[in-house]
mmCIF file of C-alpha atoms in Angstrom:
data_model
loop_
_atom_site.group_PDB
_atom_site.id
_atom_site.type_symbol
_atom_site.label_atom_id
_atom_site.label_comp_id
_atom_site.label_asym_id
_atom_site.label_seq_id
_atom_site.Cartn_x
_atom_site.Cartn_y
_atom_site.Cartn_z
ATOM 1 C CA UNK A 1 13.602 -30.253 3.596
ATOM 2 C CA UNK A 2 11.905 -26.810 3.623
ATOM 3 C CA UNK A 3 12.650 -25.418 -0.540
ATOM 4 C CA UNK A 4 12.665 -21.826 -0.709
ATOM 5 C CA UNK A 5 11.246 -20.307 -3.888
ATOM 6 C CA UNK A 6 13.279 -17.698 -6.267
ATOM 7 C CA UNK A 7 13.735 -14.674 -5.113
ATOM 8 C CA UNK A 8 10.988 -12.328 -6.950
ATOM 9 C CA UNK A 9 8.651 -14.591 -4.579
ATOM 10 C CA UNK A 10 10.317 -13.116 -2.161
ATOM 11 C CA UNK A 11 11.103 -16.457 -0.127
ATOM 12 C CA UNK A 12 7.893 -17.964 0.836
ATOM 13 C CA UNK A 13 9.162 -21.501 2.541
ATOM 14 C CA UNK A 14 7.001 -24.266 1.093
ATOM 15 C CA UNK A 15 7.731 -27.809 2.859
ATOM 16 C CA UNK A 16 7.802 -30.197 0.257
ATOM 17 C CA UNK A 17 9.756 -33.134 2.041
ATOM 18 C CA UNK A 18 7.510 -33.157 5.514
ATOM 19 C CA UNK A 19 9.310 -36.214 6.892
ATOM 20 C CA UNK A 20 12.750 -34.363 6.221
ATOM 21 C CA UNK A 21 10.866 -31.317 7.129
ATOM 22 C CA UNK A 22 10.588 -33.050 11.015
ATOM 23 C CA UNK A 23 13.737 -34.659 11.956
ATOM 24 C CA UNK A 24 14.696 -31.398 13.305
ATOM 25 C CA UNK A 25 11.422 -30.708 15.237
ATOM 26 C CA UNK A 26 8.156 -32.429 16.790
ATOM 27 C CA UNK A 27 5.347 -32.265 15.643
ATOM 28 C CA UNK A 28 3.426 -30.171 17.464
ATOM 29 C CA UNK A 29 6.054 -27.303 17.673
ATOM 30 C CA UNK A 30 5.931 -27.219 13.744
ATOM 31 C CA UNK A 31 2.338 -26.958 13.669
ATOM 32 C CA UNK A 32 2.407 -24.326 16.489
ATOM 33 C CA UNK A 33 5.217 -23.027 14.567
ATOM 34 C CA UNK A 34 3.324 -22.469 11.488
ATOM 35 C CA UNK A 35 -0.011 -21.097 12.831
ATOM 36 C CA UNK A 36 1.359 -18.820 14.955
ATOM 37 C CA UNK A 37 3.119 -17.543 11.842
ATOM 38 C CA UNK A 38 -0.194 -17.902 9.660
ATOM 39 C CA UNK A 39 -2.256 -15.576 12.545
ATOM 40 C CA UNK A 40 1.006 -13.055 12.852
ATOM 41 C CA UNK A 41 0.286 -12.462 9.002
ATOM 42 C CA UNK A 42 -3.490 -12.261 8.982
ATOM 43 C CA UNK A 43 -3.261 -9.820 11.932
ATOM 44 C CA UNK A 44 -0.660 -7.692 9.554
ATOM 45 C CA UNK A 45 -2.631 -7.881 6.322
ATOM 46 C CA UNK A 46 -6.328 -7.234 7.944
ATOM 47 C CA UNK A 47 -5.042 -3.862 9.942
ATOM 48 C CA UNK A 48 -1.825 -2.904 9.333
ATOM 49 C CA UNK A 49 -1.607 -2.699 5.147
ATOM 50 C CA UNK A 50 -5.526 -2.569 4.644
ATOM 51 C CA UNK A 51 -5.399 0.768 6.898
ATOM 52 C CA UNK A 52 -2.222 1.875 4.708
ATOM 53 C CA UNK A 53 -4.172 1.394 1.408
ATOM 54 C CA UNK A 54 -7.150 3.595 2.217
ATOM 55 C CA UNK A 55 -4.924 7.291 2.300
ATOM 56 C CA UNK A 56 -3.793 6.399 -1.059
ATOM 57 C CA UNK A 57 -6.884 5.261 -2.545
ATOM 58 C CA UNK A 58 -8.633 8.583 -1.641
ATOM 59 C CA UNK A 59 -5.393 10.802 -2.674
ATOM 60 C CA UNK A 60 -5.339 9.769 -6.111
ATOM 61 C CA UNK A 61 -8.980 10.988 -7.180
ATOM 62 C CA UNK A 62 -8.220 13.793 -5.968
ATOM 63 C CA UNK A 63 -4.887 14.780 -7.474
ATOM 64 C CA UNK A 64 -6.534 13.560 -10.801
ATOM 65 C CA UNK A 65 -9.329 15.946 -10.361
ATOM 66 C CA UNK A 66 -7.479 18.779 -9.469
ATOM 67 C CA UNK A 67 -4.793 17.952 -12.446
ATOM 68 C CA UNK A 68 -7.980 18.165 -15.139
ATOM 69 C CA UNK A 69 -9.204 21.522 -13.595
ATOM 70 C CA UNK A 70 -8.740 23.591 -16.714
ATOM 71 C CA UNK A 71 -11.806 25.943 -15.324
ATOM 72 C CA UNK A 72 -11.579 29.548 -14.411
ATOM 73 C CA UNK A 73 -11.323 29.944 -10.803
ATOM 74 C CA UNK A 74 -14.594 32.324 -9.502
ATOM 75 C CA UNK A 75 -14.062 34.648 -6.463
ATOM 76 C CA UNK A 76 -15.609 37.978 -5.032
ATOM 77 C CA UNK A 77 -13.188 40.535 -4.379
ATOM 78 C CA UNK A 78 -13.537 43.082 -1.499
ATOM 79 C CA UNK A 79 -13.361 47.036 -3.048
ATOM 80 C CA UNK A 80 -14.796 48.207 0.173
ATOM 81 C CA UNK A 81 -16.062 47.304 3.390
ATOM 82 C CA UNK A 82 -19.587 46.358 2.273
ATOM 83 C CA UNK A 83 -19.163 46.591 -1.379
ATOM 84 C CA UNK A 84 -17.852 43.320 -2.960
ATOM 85 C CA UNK A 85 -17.378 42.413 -6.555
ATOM 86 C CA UNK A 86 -17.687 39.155 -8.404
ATOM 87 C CA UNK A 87 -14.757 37.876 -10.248
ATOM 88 C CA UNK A 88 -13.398 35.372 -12.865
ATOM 89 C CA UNK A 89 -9.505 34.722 -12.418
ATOM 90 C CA UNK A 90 -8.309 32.125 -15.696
ATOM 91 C CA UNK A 91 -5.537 30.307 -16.066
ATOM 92 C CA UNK A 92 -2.449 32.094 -15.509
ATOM 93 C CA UNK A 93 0.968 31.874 -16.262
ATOM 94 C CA UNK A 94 2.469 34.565 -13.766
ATOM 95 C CA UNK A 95 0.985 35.671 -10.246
ATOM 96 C CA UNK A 96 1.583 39.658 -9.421
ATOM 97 C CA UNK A 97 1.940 40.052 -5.353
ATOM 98 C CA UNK A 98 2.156 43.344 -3.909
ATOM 99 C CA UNK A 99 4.297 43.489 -1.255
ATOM 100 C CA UNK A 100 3.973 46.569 0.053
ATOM 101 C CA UNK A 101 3.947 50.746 -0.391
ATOM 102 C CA UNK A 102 5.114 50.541 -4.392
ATOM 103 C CA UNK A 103 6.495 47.036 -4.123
ATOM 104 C CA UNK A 104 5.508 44.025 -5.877
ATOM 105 C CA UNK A 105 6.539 40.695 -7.367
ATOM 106 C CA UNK A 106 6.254 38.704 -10.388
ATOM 107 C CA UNK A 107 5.853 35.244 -10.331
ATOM 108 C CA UNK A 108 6.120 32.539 -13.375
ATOM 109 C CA UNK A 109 5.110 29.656 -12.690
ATOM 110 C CA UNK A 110 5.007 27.933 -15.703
ATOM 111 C CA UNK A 111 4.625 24.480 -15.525
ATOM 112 C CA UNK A 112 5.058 24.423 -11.657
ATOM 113 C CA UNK A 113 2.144 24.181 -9.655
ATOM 114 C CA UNK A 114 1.095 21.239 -12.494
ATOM 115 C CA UNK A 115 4.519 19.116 -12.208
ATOM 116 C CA UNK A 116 4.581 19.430 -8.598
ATOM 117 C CA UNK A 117 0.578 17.802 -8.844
ATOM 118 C CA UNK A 118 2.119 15.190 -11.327
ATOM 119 C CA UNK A 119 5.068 14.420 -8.897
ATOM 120 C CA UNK A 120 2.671 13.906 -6.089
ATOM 121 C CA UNK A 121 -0.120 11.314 -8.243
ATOM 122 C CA UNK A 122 3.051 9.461 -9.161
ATOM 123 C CA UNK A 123 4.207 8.851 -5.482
ATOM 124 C CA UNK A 124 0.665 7.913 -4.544
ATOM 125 C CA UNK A 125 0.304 5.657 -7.139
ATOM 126 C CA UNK A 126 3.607 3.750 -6.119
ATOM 127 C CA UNK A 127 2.649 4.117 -2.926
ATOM 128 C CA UNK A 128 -0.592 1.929 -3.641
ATOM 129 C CA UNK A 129 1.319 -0.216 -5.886
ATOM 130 C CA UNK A 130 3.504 -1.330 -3.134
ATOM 131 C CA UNK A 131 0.762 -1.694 -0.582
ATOM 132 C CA UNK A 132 -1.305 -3.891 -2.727
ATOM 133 C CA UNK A 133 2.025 -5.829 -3.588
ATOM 134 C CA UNK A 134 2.568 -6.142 0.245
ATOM 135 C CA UNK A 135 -1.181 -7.415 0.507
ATOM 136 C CA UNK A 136 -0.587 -10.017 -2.062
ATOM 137 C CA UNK A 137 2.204 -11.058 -0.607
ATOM 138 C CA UNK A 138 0.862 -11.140 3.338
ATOM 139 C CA UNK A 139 -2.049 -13.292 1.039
ATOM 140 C CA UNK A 140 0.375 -15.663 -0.546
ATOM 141 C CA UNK A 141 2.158 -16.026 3.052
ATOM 142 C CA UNK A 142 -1.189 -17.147 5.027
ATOM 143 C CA UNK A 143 -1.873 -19.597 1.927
ATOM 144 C CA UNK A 144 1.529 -20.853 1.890
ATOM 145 C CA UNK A 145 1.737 -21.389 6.000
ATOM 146 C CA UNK A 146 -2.068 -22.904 6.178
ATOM 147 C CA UNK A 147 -1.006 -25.168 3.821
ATOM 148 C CA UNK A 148 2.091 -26.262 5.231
ATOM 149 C CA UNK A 149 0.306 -26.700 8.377
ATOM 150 C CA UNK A 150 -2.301 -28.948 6.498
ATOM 151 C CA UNK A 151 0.492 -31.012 4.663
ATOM 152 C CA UNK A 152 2.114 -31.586 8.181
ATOM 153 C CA UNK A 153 -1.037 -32.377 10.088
ATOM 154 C CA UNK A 154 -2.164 -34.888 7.074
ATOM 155 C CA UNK A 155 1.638 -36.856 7.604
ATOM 156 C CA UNK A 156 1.350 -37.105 11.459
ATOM 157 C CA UNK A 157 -2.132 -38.660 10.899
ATOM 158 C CA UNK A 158 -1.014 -40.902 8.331
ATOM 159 C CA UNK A 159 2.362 -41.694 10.031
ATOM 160 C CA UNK A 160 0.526 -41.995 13.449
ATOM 161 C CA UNK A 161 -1.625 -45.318 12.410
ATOM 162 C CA UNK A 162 1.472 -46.627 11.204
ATOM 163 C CA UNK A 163 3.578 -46.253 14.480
ATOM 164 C CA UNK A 164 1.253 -47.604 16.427
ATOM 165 C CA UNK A 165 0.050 -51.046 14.631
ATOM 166 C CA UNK A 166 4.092 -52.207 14.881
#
């Protein structure tokens, strides 16, 4: 009968008993059975979680770049309509913003902007971990069907000779 691994495999059905395997189906329809499962999980891994890796892969260089950006951030400032003047803004802790005719806001932002950039690299990374997990695991499942599919073409060939000299 078909043994289903533990559960961190997340149930990949190996046929270990192929004869016990068929008494409840042909042949054929096992085999078709199997490779049509085989070629419904290369179709997922090759486009669906390959395309689902590559957003992740180019997020996280990026967070991580902008996370190390200790550097002063250079600007030119408009004083007038043609005259323009060259600035260096540094780290900050607090932003002013002038709302309006003698009104303006202080902002602390403290560890914000930074915590929010660390919150995002961590979902990105999970995110990848999970895809490549789900790769792995699409993998493991086209390994585990061809192989069934080998193990029950290899008994109809050997049982096949057998049947037909009696």
């Amino acid at each position: 009968m078909a043994t289903l691994l533990g559960a961190e495999s997340r149930n990949r059905p190996f046929v270990d008993d192929v004869e016990a395997y068929l008494k409840t189906d042909t042949v054929q329809a096992t085999l078709n059975k199997f490779t049509e499962a085989a070629s419904k999980y290369k179709y997922m891994g090759e486009l669906e979680a390959a395309a689902a890796a590559e957003p992740w892969e180019g997020k996280i260089p990026d967070i991580e770049k902008t996370l190390s950006m200790d550097e002063p951030v250079k600007t030119l400032f408009e004083v007038n309509d043609t005259l323009f003047a060259h600035a260096t803004i540094p780290p900050t802790e607090t932003v002013n913003l002038w709302l309006g005719a003698q009104c303006h806001a202080r902002v602390y932002l403290g560890r914000g902007p930074e915590s929010c950039w660390r919150a995002k690299l961590d979902i990105a990374k999970n995110n990848l971990k999970d895809t490549v997990e789900d790769l792995e695991f699409l993998r493991d499942q086209i390994t585990t069907m061809e192989v069934n599919t080998a193990r029950v073409y290899n008994w109809d060939f050997a049982a096949t000779p057998a049947a037909s000299a009696k």
